[in-house]
Amino acid sequence: MVIERRWKKWVYFYIPLTLFVIGTLFPFYWMLITSIRPDAELYRSWRAANNTPFWTLAPTLEHFRDLMAKTTFPQWLWNTFFIACASTAISLFCGLLAGYALGRLKFPLAGTIGTSIFVTYLVPPTLLFIPLANIIRTFQLGDTPWALILTYPTFLIPFCTWLLMGYFKTIPKELEECARIDGATRFGAMVRIIFPIAVPGILSAGIFAFTLSWNEFIYALVFLSSPEKKTVPVGVVSELIRGDIYFWGQLMAGALLGSIPVALVYSFFVEYYVTGLTGSVKG
Amino acid sequence: MKTPERDATRHHRLSRRAFVTGTAAAGVTAAAGLEGILAAGRAPAYAQGTRLNIVRWVDFIPACDVELKRQAPEASKALGAEVVFEFINANDLQPRITAAMQSGSGPDIIQMLHNWPHLYANGLVDVSDLVAWQVKEQGALYTLSEVNVKVGGKFMALPHGIVPGLIAYRKSWFDEVGATTFPKTYEELRQVAAKLKKKGKPYGQTLGHTFGDAPGWAYPLMWNYGGMEVDKSGKTAIDSKGTVEAVKFMTAFWKDGCDEGGLAWDDTNNNRAFLAGEICGSLNGASIYIAAKRGQDKIKDEKGEPMLRDIQHARLPAGPAGSSSYQASFHHGVMQYGKNQKLAKDFLKWLHGKEQFGKWFQVAEGFSIGSTKFWEQHPLWSTIDEPMKGFRTAADNSRVLGYAGAPSAKATEAYTKYVVVDMFAKGVQGMKAEDAVQWAAGELKKIYG
Amino acid sequence: MTRFLENERLLACLLLAPTVILLGLFIAYPFVMGVWLSLSNTSVGNLGVFVGLKNFIKAWNDSIFQTAFYNTFFYTFWATIFKLVLGMWLALLLNRHFRGKRIVRASMLLPFIVPTVLSTFAWRWMFDPTFSVLNWLLYQGGFITTKLPFLSDGVYGMWCAIVVNTWRGMPFFAITLLAGLQTISTDLQEAASLDGANGWQRFWHVTWPLLKPVTLVVVVFSVIQTFSDFQLIYVLTGGGPANATHLLATYAYQIGVATGLLGEGAAISLFMLPVLFIVVWVQLRYLRRLEGA
């Protein structure tokens, strides 16, 4: 243990940490306060004497109520969840197979294919979405969740592949060889031995993919149009900004509610997430 | 893909007598399509599950959207197909139109603003027959509306209405500094605003990229000083003494009398600032007054009285070259990729008819006016609050984007790029007036060639 | 069948097939179409004809494009530096044992988890020209007498965007660097301290060299994301005031989708690609050198 003096601990550790926590979490506190503040307080002048920006004496749940009852917000939550799960599943599937192939198999063009998968990550979405709109039209997927479920993997797969590739590289070859000596096929060894060991990496990639899908905006903005099909980010932006008034109360309520599912997923898996990344960065 | 998620009952048999008495009472002359419906005594046979999607902006008067949502089931019954409204932020309408036209799928009817029909003409359906019907029933269109939807002799959208803008201001504050009548010229306004800004109550104007208040101020300011984007022959003519004077005025006005946060404002900021008592006046539609009226018990002035009583409206001041304005016109366009074009047209006839439009017009309380002079005679105007009366004829001195050239897609492009608004914004941010105008001229040349 | 799968090459083909098909269909093909768009004068509703490099030249001479180009570099550069420094610092702090470590670690991830548009809205409300809480704080604290033009001034606006991006992206850096830190054995640290090294020296000479590979990878991904960022500026400023805070992505969107000039919008987007390519290539070369050593 490296010994250090008490004052040093305070200056170098506790104070910076506290500042980080405050800086990181203040906007969330702000979102919470705004979402339970009654409208009259929200639009008071900033110079008003009774301005209390940091707390409210008359908390109200009306914004949450209005959000759930008067908009199709619950539908958006479901849509986003469904799309995120489906695209994560597809990306993990592809990423798993591709990561194994690139990380453990020797074959010609391995380097080239690996690099080109990575290069697709560089193509900006703003370039793609008009041509993609044409493809979506050809397949008649416009205004359905499938338009997103098939396009989200385009930016999820490269990352999942990279993560899992790194993970697979750290697994010693002996494991597979032992299994094959015992009579397993290469394919069987892959599925029954290697994949289970990579579960932390899979979870980690999955969480990351889920977050990115949940977060995605521009494709959802362009490909979905019916209000009940929208995802949370698009729905909140396009329908809670009503004309002359931003319904800040409802907006913040929507922001909080819209983050809860992802936060829940993280709270269960954050340890795996860190472990998963640890495994892959070692490689 | 059509999902049968709605509950059944989309083919309500229409009680013929009920419909006929209803419409006869309102004096609607049913158009050919609807007459056919009446004659047959039942709704036309649109395929089950046919859905008509209409996209409009989120109205600044929420009650109007509520009224439309209320009218939707009636329309569904009358037409025999499901009618669904979708409301999105006005600034998102154009991206939505582009995405829909490119992907070949989307709403059947999309609301068009300003002179957008010129830009999107190739994706819209010719509705000249509908316009002819509307003119026959409700009188000639305002020039503003007509010019904005007429492309190459054909009408590509059906005018729905206009949202006129006037300057809303706090009468008592203006009285305090000696301006008992609203300033008649820009210079006078600047002086009054300067006095009020010293008291912490500046004038508020947006110079941001927003569809309504910014062009509504910027274009007339340029015109009223004698400037224009292009001349009659279509040549870029913005680089003129008049425009430079206008930019110089705006810069001085901004520093002396305006809330300088206005560069980041959109169409909603001035409403909120006004209703919070932060600014003394702002160019806006009637939504400030209407919001003050609806929230009388919450929106008070510094004396504790409802702010409503202190709000008055006035026209834009005059410049050396006269007094004009620019008002936002609204239309409905039928999209060419749509699979239900006939249905869409029938629906528009229903929606724009005297009865239905009249109900919506009533709910708007003067925020939206009609696109023909017919609606100036509506009884609403005699019972409306005094400060609101000015809106009735506010559109009569409106010019068109791309003045003095002929309206065209190029004018729309210049508007969408906010060239004129940005010219003023640059001047206000410190650029020399001549340079700002030069920049605008360069941008316009790129557009007009 | 199993013998078929024994063959490494065939197995590799099979395993890579889904990825290649998906990416080929939804990236490679649209990419080619996008390139064609940029070489044409297509606009919404009008099929275009080939016009060569006209769109690129027009963009290059466009003053707003130049601003956006500069902004994108400025934004990416500063945001990445801040994220790296703060993320590293936070990772070092979180690497210790303290009460509540789990909760703090989990809560530090929140900015990254919340959808960007939603948290950016919260920030926008905090920066609001009329009702900003930050202005109120500074005013009450006596630091300012007039409101700071957070979003009404171009320079302020860019820095506000950098602040929000740093706030949002720092957790990703912190957690990934933390994972990296945890693979470094504490023995090394002890040995160094026994040799008389202080905290800073320990970091610079022991920790940092071992962290370089991880750091580089994280920086590469972050640079790619930040350079092509769209949502944050779109929600925070919309590119304003008067086009002062546009990035290449938001400007491409405004020209291509809002104005409907699809060809020009595609050209602007394409400018991002070579820059990203070079930036990433340089970093990956460095990474390979590090790994080889």
XYZ file of C-alpha atoms in Angstrom, chain A residues 70-245:
176
model
C -51.399 13.192 -23.435
C -48.592 12.078 -25.681
C -47.710 8.699 -27.082
C -44.622 8.612 -24.867
C -45.224 5.104 -23.491
C -45.419 3.876 -27.077
C -42.122 5.568 -27.852
C -40.501 3.880 -24.874
C -41.641 0.526 -26.134
C -40.566 1.237 -29.717
C -37.111 2.336 -28.671
C -36.705 -0.666 -26.410
C -37.788 -3.090 -29.119
C -35.569 -1.543 -31.759
C -32.580 -1.385 -29.421
C -32.954 -5.018 -28.385
C -33.392 -6.256 -31.924
C -30.479 -4.315 -33.397
C -28.258 -5.280 -30.467
C -29.107 -8.927 -31.046
C -28.264 -8.700 -34.737
C -25.048 -6.793 -34.097
C -23.903 -9.185 -31.410
C -24.587 -12.128 -33.658
C -22.623 -10.652 -36.542
C -19.940 -9.227 -34.287
C -19.447 -12.474 -32.474
C -18.970 -14.486 -35.623
C -16.841 -11.853 -37.294
C -14.772 -11.266 -34.170
C -14.010 -14.943 -33.881
C -13.122 -15.214 -37.531
C -10.819 -12.223 -37.444
C -9.371 -12.985 -34.044
C -8.604 -16.646 -34.230
C -8.738 -17.939 -37.757
C -6.016 -17.602 -40.307
C -7.111 -16.950 -43.816
C -6.110 -14.723 -46.651
C -7.521 -11.230 -46.716
C -8.021 -11.329 -42.948
C -6.266 -8.029 -42.522
C -8.059 -6.404 -45.426
C -11.505 -7.460 -44.327
C -10.795 -6.396 -40.782
C -9.651 -2.987 -41.918
C -12.566 -2.498 -44.265
C -15.062 -3.336 -41.546
C -13.403 -0.714 -39.459
C -13.387 1.781 -42.319
C -17.151 1.555 -42.678
C -17.270 3.087 -39.250
C -15.770 6.225 -40.713
C -18.515 6.865 -43.222
C -20.607 9.726 -41.858
C -24.328 9.030 -41.394
C -25.222 12.372 -42.917
C -23.903 11.107 -46.212
C -25.724 7.836 -46.040
C -29.185 8.602 -45.019
C -30.550 9.936 -48.290
C -29.294 6.943 -50.315
C -30.475 4.735 -47.481
C -33.870 6.365 -47.797
C -33.977 5.093 -51.375
C -33.032 1.581 -50.295
C -35.617 1.669 -47.571
C -38.169 2.682 -50.159
C -37.178 -0.159 -52.463
C -37.688 -2.683 -49.714
C -40.802 -0.875 -48.563
C -39.552 -0.579 -45.039
C -40.393 3.086 -44.700
C -42.005 4.063 -41.408
C -41.469 0.648 -39.829
C -39.084 -0.271 -37.019
C -37.322 -2.626 -39.431
C -35.845 0.324 -41.259
C -33.915 1.083 -38.091
C -33.302 -2.469 -36.963
C -31.461 -3.152 -40.199
C -29.558 0.117 -40.401
C -28.416 0.474 -36.806
C -26.086 -2.546 -37.020
C -24.072 -0.584 -39.574
C -22.490 1.423 -36.820
C -22.842 -1.170 -34.079
C -21.145 -4.091 -35.776
C -17.705 -2.517 -36.248
C -17.435 -1.699 -32.571
C -18.749 -5.064 -31.420
C -16.376 -6.805 -33.778
C -13.395 -4.878 -32.500
C -14.326 -5.484 -28.870
C -14.903 -9.185 -29.280
C -11.881 -9.612 -31.520
C -9.689 -8.232 -28.775
C -11.374 -10.494 -26.300
C -10.929 -13.585 -28.383
C -7.284 -12.879 -28.909
C -6.632 -13.140 -25.184
C -8.109 -16.602 -24.883
C -5.237 -19.081 -25.104
C -5.184 -21.351 -28.103
C -4.534 -24.323 -25.846
C -8.126 -24.399 -24.781
C -9.355 -25.023 -28.278
C -6.637 -27.492 -29.065
C -7.449 -29.483 -25.982
C -11.060 -29.626 -26.965
C -10.246 -30.767 -30.471
C -7.908 -33.440 -29.209
C -10.830 -34.620 -27.153
C -12.777 -35.013 -30.363
C -14.695 -31.776 -30.763
C -15.013 -30.149 -34.158
C -13.642 -26.688 -34.715
C -17.150 -25.359 -34.920
C -18.179 -27.201 -31.791
C -15.141 -25.975 -29.928
C -15.977 -22.472 -30.964
C -19.517 -22.621 -29.738
C -19.108 -24.682 -26.624
C -15.773 -23.584 -25.249
C -14.822 -20.194 -26.550
C -18.108 -18.391 -26.602
C -18.960 -19.082 -22.980
C -15.615 -17.707 -21.846
C -16.256 -14.566 -23.813
C -19.541 -13.852 -22.053
C -18.248 -10.769 -20.237
C -17.057 -9.379 -23.530
C -20.391 -10.212 -25.147
C -22.283 -8.516 -22.347
C -20.057 -5.523 -22.559
C -20.490 -5.197 -26.308
C -24.196 -5.746 -25.921
C -24.589 -2.991 -23.378
C -22.640 -0.593 -25.490
C -24.670 -1.476 -28.567
C -27.904 -1.083 -26.648
C -26.841 2.363 -25.492
C -25.874 3.500 -28.947
C -29.167 2.307 -30.431
C -31.157 3.961 -27.722
C -29.262 7.134 -28.368
C -29.492 7.250 -32.145
C -31.288 10.186 -33.649
C -30.753 11.027 -37.270
C -31.820 7.756 -38.913
C -34.855 7.605 -36.647
C -35.681 11.181 -37.568
C -35.591 10.521 -41.278
C -37.034 7.019 -41.570
C -39.943 7.154 -39.146
C -42.913 9.416 -39.515
C -46.040 8.187 -37.730
C -46.189 9.521 -34.177
C -46.827 6.124 -32.659
C -43.801 4.588 -34.350
C -41.270 7.124 -33.166
C -38.429 6.493 -30.802
C -37.962 8.460 -27.627
C -35.288 10.898 -28.834
C -37.187 11.764 -32.004
C -40.572 11.878 -30.340
C -39.442 14.171 -27.570
C -37.776 16.583 -29.951
C -40.526 16.708 -32.524
C -43.619 16.573 -30.382
C -42.777 18.154 -27.076
C -41.559 21.313 -28.660
C -44.975 22.631 -29.245
C -44.965 25.792 -31.222
C -44.535 28.909 -29.180
C -43.831 27.100 -25.980
